[in-house]
PDB file of C-alpha atoms in Angstrom:
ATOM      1  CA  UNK D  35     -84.803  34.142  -7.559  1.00 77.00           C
ATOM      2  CA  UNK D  36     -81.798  32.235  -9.065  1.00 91.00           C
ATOM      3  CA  UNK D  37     -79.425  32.965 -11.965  1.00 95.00           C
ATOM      4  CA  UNK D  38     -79.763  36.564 -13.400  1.00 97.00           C
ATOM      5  CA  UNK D  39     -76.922  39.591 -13.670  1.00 97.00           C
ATOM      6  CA  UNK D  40     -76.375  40.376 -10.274  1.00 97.00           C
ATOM      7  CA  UNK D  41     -75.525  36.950  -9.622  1.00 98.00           C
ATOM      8  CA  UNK D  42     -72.903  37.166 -12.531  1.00 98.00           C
ATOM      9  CA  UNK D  43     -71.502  40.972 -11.472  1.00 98.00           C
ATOM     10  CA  UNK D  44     -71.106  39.893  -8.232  1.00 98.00           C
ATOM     11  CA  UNK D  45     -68.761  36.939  -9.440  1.00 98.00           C
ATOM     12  CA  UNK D  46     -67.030  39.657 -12.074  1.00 97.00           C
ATOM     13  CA  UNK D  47     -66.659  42.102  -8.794  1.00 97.00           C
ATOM     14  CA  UNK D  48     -64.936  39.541  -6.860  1.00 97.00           C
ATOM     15  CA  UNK D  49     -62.863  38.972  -9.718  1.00 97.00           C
ATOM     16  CA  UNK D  50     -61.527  42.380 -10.105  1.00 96.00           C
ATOM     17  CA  UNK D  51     -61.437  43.129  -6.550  1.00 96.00           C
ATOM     18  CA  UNK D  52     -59.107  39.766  -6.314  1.00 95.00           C
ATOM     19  CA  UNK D  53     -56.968  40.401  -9.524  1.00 90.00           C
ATOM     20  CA  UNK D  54     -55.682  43.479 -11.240  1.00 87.00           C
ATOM     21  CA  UNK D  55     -56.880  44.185 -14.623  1.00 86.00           C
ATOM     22  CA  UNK D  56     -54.185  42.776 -17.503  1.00 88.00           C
ATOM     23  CA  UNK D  57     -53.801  39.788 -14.612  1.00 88.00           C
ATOM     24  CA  UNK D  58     -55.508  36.364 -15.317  1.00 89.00           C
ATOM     25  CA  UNK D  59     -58.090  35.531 -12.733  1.00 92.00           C
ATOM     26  CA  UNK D  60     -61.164  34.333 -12.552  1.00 95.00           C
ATOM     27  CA  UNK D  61     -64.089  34.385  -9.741  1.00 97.00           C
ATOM     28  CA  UNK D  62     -67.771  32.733  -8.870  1.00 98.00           C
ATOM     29  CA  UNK D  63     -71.054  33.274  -6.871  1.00 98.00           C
ATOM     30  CA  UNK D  64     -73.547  31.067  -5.743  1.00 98.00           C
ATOM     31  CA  UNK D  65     -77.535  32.526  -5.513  1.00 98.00           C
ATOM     32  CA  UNK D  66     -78.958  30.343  -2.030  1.00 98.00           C
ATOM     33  CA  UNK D  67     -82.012  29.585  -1.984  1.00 97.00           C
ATOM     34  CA  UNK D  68     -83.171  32.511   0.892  1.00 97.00           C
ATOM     35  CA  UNK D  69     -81.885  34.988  -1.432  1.00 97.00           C
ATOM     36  CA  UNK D  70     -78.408  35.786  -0.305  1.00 97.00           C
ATOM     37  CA  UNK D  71     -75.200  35.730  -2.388  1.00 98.00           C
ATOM     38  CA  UNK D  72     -71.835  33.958  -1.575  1.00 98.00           C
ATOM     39  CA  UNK D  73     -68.693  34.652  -3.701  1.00 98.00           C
ATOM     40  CA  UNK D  74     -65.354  32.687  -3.780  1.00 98.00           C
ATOM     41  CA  UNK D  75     -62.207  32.411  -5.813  1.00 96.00           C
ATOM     42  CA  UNK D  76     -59.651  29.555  -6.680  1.00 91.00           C
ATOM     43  CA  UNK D  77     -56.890  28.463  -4.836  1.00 84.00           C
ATOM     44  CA  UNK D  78     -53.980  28.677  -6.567  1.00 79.00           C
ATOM     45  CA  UNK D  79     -50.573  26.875  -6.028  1.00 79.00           C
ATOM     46  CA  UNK D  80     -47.930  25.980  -7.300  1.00 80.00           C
ATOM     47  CA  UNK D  81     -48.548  21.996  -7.355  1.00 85.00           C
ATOM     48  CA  UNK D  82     -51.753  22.082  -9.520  1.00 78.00           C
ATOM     49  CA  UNK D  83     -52.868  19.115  -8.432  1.00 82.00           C
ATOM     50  CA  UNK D  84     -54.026  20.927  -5.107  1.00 84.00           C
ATOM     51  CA  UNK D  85     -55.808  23.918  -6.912  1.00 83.00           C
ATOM     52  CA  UNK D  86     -59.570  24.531  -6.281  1.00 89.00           C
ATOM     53  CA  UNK D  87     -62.031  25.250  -8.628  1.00 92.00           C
ATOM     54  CA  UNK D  88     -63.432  28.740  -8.413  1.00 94.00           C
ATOM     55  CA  UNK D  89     -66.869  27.516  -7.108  1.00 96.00           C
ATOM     56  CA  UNK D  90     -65.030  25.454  -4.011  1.00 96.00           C
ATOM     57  CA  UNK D  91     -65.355  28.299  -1.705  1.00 97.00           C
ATOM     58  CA  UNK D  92     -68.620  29.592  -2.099  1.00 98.00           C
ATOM     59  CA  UNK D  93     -70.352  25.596  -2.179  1.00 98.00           C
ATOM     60  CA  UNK D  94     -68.287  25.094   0.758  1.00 97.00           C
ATOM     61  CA  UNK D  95     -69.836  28.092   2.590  1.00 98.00           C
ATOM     62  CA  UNK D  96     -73.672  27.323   1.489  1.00 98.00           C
ATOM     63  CA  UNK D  97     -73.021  23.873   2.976  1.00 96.00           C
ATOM     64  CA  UNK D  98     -71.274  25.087   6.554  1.00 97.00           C
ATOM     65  CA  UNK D  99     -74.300  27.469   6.903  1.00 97.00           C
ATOM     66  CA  UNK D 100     -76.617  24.877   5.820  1.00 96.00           C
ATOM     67  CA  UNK D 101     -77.972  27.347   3.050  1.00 97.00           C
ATOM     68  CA  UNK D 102     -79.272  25.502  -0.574  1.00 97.00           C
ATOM     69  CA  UNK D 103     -77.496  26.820  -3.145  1.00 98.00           C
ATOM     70  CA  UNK D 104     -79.977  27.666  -6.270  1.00 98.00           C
ATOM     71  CA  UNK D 105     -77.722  29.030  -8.791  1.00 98.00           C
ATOM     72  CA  UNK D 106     -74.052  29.070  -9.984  1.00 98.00           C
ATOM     73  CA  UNK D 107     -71.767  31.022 -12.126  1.00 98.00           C
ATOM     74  CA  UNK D 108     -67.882  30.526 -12.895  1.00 97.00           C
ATOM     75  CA  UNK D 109     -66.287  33.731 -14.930  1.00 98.00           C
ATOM     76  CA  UNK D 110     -63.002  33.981 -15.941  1.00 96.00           C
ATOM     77  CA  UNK D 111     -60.931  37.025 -17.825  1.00 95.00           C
ATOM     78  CA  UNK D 112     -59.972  36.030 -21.036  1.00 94.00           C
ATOM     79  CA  UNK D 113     -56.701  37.978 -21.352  1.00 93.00           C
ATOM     80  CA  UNK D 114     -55.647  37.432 -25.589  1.00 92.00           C
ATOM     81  CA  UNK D 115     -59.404  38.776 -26.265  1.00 93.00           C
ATOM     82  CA  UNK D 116     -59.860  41.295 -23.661  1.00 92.00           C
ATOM     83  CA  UNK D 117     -63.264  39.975 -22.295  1.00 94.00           C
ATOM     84  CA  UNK D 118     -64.713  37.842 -19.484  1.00 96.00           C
ATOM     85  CA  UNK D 119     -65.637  34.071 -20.104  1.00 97.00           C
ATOM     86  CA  UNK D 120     -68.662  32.351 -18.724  1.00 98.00           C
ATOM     87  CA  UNK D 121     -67.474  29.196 -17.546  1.00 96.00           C
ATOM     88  CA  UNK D 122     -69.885  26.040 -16.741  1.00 96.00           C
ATOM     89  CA  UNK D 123     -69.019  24.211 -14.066  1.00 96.00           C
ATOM     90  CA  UNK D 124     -66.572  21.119 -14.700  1.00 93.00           C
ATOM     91  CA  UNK D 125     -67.540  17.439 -14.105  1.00 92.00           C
ATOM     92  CA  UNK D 126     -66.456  17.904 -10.501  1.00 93.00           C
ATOM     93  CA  UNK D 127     -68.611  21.520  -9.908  1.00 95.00           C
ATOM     94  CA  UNK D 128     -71.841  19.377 -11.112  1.00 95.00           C
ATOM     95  CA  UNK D 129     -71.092  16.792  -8.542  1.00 94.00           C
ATOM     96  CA  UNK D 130     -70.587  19.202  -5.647  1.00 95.00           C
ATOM     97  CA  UNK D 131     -73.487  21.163  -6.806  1.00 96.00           C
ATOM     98  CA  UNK D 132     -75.503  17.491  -7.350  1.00 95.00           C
ATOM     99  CA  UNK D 133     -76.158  17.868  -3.735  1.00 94.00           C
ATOM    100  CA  UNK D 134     -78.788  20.474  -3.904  1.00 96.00           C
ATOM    101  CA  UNK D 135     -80.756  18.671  -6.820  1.00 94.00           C
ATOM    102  CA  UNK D 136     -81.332  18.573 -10.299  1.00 95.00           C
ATOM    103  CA  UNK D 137     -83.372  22.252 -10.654  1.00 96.00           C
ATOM    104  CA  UNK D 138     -80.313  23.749  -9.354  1.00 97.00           C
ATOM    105  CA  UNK D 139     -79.608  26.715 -12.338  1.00 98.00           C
ATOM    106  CA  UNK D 140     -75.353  27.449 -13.831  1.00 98.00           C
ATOM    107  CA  UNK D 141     -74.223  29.874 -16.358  1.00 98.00           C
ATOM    108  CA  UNK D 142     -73.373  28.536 -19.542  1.00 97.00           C
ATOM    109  CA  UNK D 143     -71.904  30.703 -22.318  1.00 97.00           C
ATOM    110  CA  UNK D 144     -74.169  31.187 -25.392  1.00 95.00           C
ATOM    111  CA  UNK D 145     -72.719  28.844 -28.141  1.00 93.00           C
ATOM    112  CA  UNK D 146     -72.389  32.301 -30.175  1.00 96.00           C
ATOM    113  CA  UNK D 147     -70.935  34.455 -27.659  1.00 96.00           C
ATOM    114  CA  UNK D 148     -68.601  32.865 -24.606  1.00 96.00           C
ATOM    115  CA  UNK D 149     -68.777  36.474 -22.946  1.00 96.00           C
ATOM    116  CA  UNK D 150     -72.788  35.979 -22.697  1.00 97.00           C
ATOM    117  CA  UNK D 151     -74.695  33.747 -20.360  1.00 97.00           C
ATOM    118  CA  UNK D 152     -77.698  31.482 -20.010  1.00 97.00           C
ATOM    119  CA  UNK D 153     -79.117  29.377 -17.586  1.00 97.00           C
ATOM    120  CA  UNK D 154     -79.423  25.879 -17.348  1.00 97.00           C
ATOM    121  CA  UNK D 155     -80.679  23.366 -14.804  1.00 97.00           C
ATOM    122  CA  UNK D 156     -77.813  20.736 -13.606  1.00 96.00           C
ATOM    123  CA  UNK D 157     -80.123  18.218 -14.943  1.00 95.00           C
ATOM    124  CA  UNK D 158     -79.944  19.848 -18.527  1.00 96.00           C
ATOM    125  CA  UNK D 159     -76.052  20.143 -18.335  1.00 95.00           C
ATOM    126  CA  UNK D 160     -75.887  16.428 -16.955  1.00 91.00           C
ATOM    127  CA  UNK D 161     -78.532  14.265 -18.099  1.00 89.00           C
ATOM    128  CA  UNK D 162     -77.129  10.749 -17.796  1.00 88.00           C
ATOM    129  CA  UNK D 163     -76.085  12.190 -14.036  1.00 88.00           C
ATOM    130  CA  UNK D 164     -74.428   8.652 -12.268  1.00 89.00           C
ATOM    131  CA  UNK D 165     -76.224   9.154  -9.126  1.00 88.00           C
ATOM    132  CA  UNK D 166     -79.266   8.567 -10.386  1.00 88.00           C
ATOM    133  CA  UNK D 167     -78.123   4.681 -11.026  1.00 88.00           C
ATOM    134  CA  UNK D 168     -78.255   4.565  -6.623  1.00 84.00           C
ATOM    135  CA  UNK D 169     -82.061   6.056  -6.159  1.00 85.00           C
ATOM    136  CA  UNK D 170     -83.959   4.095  -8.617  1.00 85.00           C
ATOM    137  CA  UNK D 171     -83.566   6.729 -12.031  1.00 85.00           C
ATOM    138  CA  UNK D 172     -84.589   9.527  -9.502  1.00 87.00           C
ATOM    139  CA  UNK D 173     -81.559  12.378  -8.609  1.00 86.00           C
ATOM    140  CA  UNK D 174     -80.808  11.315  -5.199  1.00 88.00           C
ATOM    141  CA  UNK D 175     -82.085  13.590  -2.272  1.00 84.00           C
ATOM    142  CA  UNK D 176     -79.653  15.508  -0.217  1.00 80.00           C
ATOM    143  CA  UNK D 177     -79.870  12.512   2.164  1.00 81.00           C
ATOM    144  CA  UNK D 178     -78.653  10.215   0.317  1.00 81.00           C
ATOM    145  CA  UNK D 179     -75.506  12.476  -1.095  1.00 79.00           C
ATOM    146  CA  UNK D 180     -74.587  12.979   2.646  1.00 75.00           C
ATOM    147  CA  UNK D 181     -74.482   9.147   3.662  1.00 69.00           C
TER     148      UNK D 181
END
């Protein structure tokens, strides 16, 4: 099991559970690997430099239980259009989610419709992925990300 629609309601749950309809606000959920769900939501502040990613929570949660994380999704409520945005993960959600390996499967929005989702392995999103440069071509092991 990995990235399918209850992995992406659960994130659009959170999200309306969190923020009021007509507010901005935006949510994730991580699949792990036993089956189980974890949500989280940005920090927000008012230096942005200190804001979290929506992801943050729920990849920091996998790793204190010492759950894998299979799949990720990012949604956020696109106000002006009246619709919800699947987000891919930024440069620094692929690193944080580098740690569970290359298979590991995000939402992307369909090139057609940002409101619709497919799944990609991290590997597909990042191919040239640095850490590869450190374990001879091969994505490093969780091993090696935790040194």
């Amino acid at each position: 099991m990995g990235l399918d629609q209850e992995l992406v309601d659960a994130a659009v749950d959170l999200m309306d559970r969190r923020w009021p309809s007509g507010e901005p606000g935006g949510a994730a959920a991580v699949r792990l690997a036993d089956g189980g769900i974890l949500t989280s939501v940005g920090l927000d502040n008012l230096h942005a430099s200190v804001a979290l990613c929506q992801e943050t929570g729920a990849f920091i949660q996998a790793y204190t239980q010492d759950r894998a994380v299979v799949a990720s999704v990012c949604v956020s409520r696109d106000l002006e259009r009246d619709r919800v945005l699947i987000l891919p993960p930024c440069g620094v959600c692929q690193e944080r989610l580098a740690l569970w390996g290359p298979t590991v499967e995000v939402a992307v929005p369909r090139e057609d419709d940002p409101t619709v989702w497919t799944a990609r392995t991290l590997a597909e999103v990042n191919p040239y992925y640095w850490g590869r440069q450190f374990a001879d071509g091969a994505w490093p092991s969780v091993e090696q990300h935790t040194e």
